[in-house]
mmCIF file of C-alpha atoms and ligand atoms in Angstrom:
data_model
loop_
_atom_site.group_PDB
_atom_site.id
_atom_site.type_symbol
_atom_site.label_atom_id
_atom_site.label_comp_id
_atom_site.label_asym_id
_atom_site.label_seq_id
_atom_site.Cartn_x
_atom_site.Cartn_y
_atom_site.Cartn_z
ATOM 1 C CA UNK N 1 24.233 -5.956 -13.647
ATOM 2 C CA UNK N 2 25.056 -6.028 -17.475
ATOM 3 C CA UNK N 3 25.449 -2.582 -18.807
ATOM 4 C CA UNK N 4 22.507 -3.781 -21.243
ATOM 5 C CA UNK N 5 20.784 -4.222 -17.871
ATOM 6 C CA UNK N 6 21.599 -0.801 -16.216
ATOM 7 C CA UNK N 7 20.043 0.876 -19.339
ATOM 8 C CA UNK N 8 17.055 -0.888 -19.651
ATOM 9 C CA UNK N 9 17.058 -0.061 -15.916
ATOM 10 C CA UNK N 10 17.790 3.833 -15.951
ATOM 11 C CA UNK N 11 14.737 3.909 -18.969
ATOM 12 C CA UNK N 12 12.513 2.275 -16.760
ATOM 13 C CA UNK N 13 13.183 4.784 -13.839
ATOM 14 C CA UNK N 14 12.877 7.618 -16.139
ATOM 15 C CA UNK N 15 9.436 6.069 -17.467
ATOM 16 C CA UNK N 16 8.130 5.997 -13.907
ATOM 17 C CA UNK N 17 9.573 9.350 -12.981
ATOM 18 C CA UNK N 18 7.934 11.047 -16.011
ATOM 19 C CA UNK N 19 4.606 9.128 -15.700
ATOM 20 C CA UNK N 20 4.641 10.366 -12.102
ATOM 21 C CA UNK N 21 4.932 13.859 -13.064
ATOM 22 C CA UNK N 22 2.181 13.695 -15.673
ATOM 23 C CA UNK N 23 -0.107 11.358 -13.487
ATOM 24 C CA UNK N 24 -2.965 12.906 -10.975
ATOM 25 C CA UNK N 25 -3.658 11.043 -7.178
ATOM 26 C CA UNK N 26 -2.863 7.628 -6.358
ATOM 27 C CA UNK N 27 -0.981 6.566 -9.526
ATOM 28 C CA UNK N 28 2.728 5.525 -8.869
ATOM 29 C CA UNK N 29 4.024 5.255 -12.410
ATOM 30 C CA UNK N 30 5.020 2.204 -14.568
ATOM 31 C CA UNK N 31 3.505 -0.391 -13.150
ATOM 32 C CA UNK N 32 4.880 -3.491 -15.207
ATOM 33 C CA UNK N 33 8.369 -2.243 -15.579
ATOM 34 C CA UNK N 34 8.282 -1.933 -12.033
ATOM 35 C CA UNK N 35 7.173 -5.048 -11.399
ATOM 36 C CA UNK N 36 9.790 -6.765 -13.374
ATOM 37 C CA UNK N 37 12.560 -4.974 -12.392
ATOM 38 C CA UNK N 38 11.790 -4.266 -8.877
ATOM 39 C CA UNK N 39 9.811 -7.864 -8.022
ATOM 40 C CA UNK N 40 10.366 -6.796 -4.242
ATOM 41 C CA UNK N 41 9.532 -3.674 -3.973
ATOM 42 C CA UNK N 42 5.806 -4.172 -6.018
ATOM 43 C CA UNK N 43 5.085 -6.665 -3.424
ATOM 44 C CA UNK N 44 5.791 -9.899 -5.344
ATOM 45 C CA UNK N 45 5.905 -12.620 -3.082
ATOM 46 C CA UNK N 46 5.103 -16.023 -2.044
ATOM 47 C CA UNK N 47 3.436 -18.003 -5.220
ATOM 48 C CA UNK N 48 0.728 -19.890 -3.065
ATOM 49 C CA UNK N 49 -0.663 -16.151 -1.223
ATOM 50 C CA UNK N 50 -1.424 -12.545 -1.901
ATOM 51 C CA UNK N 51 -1.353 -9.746 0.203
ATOM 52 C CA UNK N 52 -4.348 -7.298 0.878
ATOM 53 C CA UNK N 53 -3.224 -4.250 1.540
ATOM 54 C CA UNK N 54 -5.389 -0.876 2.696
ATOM 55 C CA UNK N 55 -3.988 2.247 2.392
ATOM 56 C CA UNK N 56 -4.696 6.167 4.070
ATOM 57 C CA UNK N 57 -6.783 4.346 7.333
ATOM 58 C CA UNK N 58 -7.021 4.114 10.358
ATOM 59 C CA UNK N 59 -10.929 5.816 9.446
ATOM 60 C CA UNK N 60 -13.887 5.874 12.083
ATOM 61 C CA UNK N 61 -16.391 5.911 8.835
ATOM 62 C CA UNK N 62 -14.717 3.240 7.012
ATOM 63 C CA UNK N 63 -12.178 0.927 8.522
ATOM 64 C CA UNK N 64 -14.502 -0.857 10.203
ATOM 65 C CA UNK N 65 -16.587 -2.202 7.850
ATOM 66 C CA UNK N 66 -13.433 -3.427 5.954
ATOM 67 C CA UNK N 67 -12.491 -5.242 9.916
ATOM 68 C CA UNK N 68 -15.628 -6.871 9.417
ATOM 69 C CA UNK N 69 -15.588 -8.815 5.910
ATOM 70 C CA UNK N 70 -12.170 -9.686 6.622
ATOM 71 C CA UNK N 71 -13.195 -11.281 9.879
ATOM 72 C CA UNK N 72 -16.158 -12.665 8.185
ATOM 73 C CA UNK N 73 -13.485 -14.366 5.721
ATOM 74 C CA UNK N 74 -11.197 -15.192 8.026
ATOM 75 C CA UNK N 75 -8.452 -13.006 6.462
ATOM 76 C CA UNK N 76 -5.418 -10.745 7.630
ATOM 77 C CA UNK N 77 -4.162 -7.984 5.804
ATOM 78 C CA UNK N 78 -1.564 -5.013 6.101
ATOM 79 C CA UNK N 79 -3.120 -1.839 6.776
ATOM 80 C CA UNK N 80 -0.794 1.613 5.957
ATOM 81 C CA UNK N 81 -1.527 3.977 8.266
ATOM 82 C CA UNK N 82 -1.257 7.400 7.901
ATOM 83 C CA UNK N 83 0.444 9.180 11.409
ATOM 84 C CA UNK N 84 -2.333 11.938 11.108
ATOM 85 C CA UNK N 85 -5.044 9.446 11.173
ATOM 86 C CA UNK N 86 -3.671 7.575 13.548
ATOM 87 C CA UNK N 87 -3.658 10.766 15.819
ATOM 88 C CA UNK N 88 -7.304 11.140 15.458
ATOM 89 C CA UNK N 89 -8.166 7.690 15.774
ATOM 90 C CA UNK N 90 -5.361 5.491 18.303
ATOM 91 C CA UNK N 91 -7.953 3.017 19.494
ATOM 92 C CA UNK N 92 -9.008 2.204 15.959
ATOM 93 C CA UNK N 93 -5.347 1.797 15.163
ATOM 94 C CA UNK N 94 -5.202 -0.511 18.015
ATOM 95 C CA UNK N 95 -8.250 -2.372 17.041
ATOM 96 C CA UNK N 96 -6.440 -3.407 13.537
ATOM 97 C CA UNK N 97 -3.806 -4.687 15.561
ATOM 98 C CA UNK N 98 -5.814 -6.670 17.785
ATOM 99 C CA UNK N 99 -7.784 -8.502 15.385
ATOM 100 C CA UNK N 100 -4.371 -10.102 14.056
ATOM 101 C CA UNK N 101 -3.832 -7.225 10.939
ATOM 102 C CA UNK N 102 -0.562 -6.148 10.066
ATOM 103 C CA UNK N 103 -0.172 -2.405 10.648
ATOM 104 C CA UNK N 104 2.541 -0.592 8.340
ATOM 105 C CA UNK N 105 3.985 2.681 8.151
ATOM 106 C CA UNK N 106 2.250 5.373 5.277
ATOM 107 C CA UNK N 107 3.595 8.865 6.390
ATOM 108 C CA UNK N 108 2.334 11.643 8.611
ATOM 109 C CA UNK N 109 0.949 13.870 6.086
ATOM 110 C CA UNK N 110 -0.047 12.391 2.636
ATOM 111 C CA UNK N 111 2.465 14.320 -0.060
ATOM 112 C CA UNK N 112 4.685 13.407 -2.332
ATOM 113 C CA UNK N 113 7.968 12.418 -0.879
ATOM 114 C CA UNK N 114 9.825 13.522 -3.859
ATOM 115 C CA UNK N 115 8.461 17.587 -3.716
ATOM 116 C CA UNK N 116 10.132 17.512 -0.130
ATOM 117 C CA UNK N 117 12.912 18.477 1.796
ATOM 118 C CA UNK N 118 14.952 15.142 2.529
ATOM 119 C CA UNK N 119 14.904 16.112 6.283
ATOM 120 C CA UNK N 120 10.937 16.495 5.974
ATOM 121 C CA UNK N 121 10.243 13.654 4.861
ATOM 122 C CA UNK N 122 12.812 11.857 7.554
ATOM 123 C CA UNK N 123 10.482 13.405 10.375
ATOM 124 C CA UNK N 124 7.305 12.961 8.752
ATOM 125 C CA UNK N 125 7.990 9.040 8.749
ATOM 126 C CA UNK N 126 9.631 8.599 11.558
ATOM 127 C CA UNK N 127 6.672 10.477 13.492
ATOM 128 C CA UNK N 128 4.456 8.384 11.566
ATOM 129 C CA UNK N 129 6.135 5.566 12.356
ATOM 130 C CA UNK N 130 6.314 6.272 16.142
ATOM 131 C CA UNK N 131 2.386 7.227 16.444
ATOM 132 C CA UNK N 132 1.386 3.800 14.572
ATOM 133 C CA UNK N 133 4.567 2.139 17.114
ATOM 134 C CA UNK N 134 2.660 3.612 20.481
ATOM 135 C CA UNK N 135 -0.966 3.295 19.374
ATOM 136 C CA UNK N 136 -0.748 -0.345 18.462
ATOM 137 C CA UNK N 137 1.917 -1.488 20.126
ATOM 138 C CA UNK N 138 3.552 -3.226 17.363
ATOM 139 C CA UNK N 139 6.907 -2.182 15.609
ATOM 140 C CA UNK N 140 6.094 -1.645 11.934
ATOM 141 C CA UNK N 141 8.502 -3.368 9.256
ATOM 142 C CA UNK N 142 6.704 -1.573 6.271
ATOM 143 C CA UNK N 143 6.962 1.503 4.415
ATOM 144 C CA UNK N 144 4.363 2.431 1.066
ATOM 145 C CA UNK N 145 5.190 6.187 0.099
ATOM 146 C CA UNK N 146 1.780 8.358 -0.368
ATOM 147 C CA UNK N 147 0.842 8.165 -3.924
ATOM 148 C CA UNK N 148 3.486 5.253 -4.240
ATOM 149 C CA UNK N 149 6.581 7.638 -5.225
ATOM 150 C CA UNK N 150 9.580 7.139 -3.389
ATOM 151 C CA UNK N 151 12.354 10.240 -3.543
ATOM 152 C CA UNK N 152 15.484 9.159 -2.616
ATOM 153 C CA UNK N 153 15.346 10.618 0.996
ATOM 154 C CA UNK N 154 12.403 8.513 1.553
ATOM 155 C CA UNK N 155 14.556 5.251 0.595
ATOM 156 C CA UNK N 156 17.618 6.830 2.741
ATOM 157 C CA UNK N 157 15.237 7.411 5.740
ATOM 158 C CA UNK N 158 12.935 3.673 5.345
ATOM 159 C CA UNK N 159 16.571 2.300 5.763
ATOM 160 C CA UNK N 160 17.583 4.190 8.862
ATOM 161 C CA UNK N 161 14.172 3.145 10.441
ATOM 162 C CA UNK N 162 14.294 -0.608 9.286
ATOM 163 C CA UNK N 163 11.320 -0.036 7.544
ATOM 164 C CA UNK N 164 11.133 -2.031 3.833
ATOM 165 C CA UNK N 165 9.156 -0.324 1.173
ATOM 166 C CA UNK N 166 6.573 -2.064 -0.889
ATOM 167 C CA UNK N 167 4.044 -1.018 -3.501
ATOM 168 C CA UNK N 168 1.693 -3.252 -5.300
ATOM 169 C CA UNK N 169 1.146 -5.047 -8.306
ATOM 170 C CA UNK N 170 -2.764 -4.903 -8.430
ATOM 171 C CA UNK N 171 -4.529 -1.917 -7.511
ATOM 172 C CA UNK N 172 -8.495 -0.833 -7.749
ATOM 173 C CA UNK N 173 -8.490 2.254 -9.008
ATOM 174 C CA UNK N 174 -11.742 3.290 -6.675
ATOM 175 C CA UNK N 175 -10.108 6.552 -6.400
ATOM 176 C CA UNK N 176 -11.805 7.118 -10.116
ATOM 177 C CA UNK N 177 -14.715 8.722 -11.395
ATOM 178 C CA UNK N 178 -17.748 6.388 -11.430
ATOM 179 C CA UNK N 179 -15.924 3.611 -9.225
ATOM 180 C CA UNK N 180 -17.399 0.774 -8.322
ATOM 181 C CA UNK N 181 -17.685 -2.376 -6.414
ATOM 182 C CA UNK N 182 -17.480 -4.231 -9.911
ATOM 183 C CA UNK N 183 -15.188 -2.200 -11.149
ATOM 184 C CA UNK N 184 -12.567 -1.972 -8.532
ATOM 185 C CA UNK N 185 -12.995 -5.885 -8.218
ATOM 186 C CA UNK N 186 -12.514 -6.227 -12.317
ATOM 187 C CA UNK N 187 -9.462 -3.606 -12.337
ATOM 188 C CA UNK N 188 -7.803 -5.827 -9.198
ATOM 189 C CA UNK N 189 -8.656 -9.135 -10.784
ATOM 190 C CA UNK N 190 -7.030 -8.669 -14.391
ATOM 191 C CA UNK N 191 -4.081 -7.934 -12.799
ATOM 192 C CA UNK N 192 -3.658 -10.766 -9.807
ATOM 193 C CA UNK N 193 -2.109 -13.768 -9.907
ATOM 194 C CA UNK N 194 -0.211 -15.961 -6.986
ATOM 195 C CA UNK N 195 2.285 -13.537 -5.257
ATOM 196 C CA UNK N 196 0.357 -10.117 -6.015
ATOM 197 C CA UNK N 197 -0.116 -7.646 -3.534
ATOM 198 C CA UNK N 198 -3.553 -5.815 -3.703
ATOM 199 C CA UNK N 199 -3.481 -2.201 -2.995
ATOM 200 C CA UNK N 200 -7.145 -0.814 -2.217
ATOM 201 C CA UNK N 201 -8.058 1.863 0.289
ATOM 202 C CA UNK N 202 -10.167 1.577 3.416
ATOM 203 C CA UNK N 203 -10.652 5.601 3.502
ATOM 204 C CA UNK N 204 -11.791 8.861 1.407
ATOM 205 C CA UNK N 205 -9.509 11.295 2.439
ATOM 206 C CA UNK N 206 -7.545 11.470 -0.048
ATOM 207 C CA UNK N 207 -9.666 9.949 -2.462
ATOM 208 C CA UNK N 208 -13.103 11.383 -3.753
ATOM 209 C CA UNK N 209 -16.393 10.045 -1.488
ATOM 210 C CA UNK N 210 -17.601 6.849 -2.240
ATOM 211 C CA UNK N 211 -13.861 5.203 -3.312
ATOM 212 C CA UNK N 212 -13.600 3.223 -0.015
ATOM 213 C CA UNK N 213 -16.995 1.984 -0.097
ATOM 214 C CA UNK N 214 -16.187 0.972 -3.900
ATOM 215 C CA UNK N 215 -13.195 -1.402 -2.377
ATOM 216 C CA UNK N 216 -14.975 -2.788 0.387
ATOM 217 C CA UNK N 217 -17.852 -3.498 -2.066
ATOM 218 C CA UNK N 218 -15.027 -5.412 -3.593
ATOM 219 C CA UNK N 219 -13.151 -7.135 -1.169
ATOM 220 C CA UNK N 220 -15.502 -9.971 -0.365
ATOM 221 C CA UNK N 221 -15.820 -11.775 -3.975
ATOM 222 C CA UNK N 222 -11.979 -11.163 -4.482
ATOM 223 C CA UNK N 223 -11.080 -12.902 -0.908
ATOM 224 C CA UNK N 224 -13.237 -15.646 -1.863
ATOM 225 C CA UNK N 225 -11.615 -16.228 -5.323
ATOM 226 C CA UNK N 226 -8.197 -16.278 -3.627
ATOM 227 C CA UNK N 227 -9.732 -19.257 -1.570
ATOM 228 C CA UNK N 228 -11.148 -20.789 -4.518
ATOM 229 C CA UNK N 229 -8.050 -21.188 -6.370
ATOM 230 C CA UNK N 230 -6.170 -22.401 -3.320
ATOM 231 C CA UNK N 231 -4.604 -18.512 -2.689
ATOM 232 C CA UNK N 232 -4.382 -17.921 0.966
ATOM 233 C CA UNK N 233 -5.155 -13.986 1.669
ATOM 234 C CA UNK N 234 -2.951 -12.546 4.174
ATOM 235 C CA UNK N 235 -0.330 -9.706 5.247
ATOM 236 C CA UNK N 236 3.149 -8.755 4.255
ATOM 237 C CA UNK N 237 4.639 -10.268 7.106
ATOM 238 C CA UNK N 238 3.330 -13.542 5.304
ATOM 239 C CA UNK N 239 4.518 -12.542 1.872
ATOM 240 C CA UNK N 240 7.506 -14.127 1.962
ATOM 241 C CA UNK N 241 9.458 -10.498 1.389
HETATM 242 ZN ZN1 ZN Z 301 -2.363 6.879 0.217
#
């Protein structure tokens, strides 16, 4: 890396580290200096698919519905699980599993990685990753920080676990004030291309009522645009990562 290069770098971290502080729920920062100089880690992958991921599930009143319209499309996806829905829900867990979804690792608790003790946030994910491990049955290979902030414990302790972080490059934004299916499916489209990873989420609770309804509302016009321009829909495993 140039020194040029290491600069440019350092700026960009210090963008995302400042937007971060001055950004409410669910927003992770810089997204396009992210995505250029960390490709990988915002999801970038395969030119001829995108990845649909769900975040803050497994959810009784939600995740469901989202099972559905991806069956109905014949799509896969990555779901991030959070270990303390998992607990409350293990079948449902299973059930993603089952119908051929990837399931992925999104914490225990949902907090910012970066306003915790290393060691905290070492046992929150490797809980997290255990519960989604014994309720599905499947060994997850993915890691997405809550909020999409990653401290440098949480890198440290992804690594120790064999777990590979990923963010997104297109996101909804259902999480805000007068959401909806149009435009959470506007806000993902401007942004998606071949390679993208979608970022939407298939629960409320850590988002204000009616955001996961907003994304599913979503979810089937923007599957069936990825078939129409010859985009297979799938998980991360598929990515090409
Ligand atoms: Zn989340």
């Amino acid at each position: 890396m140039t020194s040029d290069r290491r600069a440019l770098t350092a700026a960009a971290l210090t963008a995302a580290g400042l937007a971060v502080m001055h950004a409410g729920p669910g927003i992770a920062g810089f997204g396009p200096v992210r995505r250029r100089f960390f490709p990988r880690l915002s999801g970038l992958g395969r030119p001829d698919h995108v990845a649909f991921t769900f975040d803050d599930g497994p959810d009784p009143a939600s995740t469901p519905a989202f099972l559905e319209v991806l069956a109905a499309h014949r799509a896969r996806a990555t779901f991030f699980l959070l270990g303390s829905m998992v607990a409350r829900a293990p079948q449902l867990a299973a059930d993603i599993a089952a119908a051929g979804h990837e399931v992925a690792v999104h914490g225990w608790d949902h907090r910012y990685t970066v306003l915790r003790h290393p060691r905290a946030v070492r046992d929150d994910m490797t809980r997290a990753r255990d519960a989604v491990a014994d309720a599905s049955g499947v060994v997850p290979r993915f890691y997405r920080p809550p909020y999409g902030v990653l401290s440098a414990g949480a890198l440290a302790a992804a690594r120790r676990l064999g777990l590979t972080p990923v963010l997104w490059s297109s996101w909804g934004r259902e999480w805000e004030a007068g959401a909806t299916p149009w435009s959470v499916h506007d806000t993902v489209a401007a942004g998606l291309a071949g390679g993208g990873c979608v970022l939407l989420h298939d629960s409320d609770c850590t988002s204000p009522a009616g955001a996961a309804a907003a994304a599913l509302g979503a979810l089937p016009r923007l599957l069936e645009e990825c078939e129409a321009s010859g985009l297979r829909a799938g998980p991360l495993a598929e990515h090409g990562l």
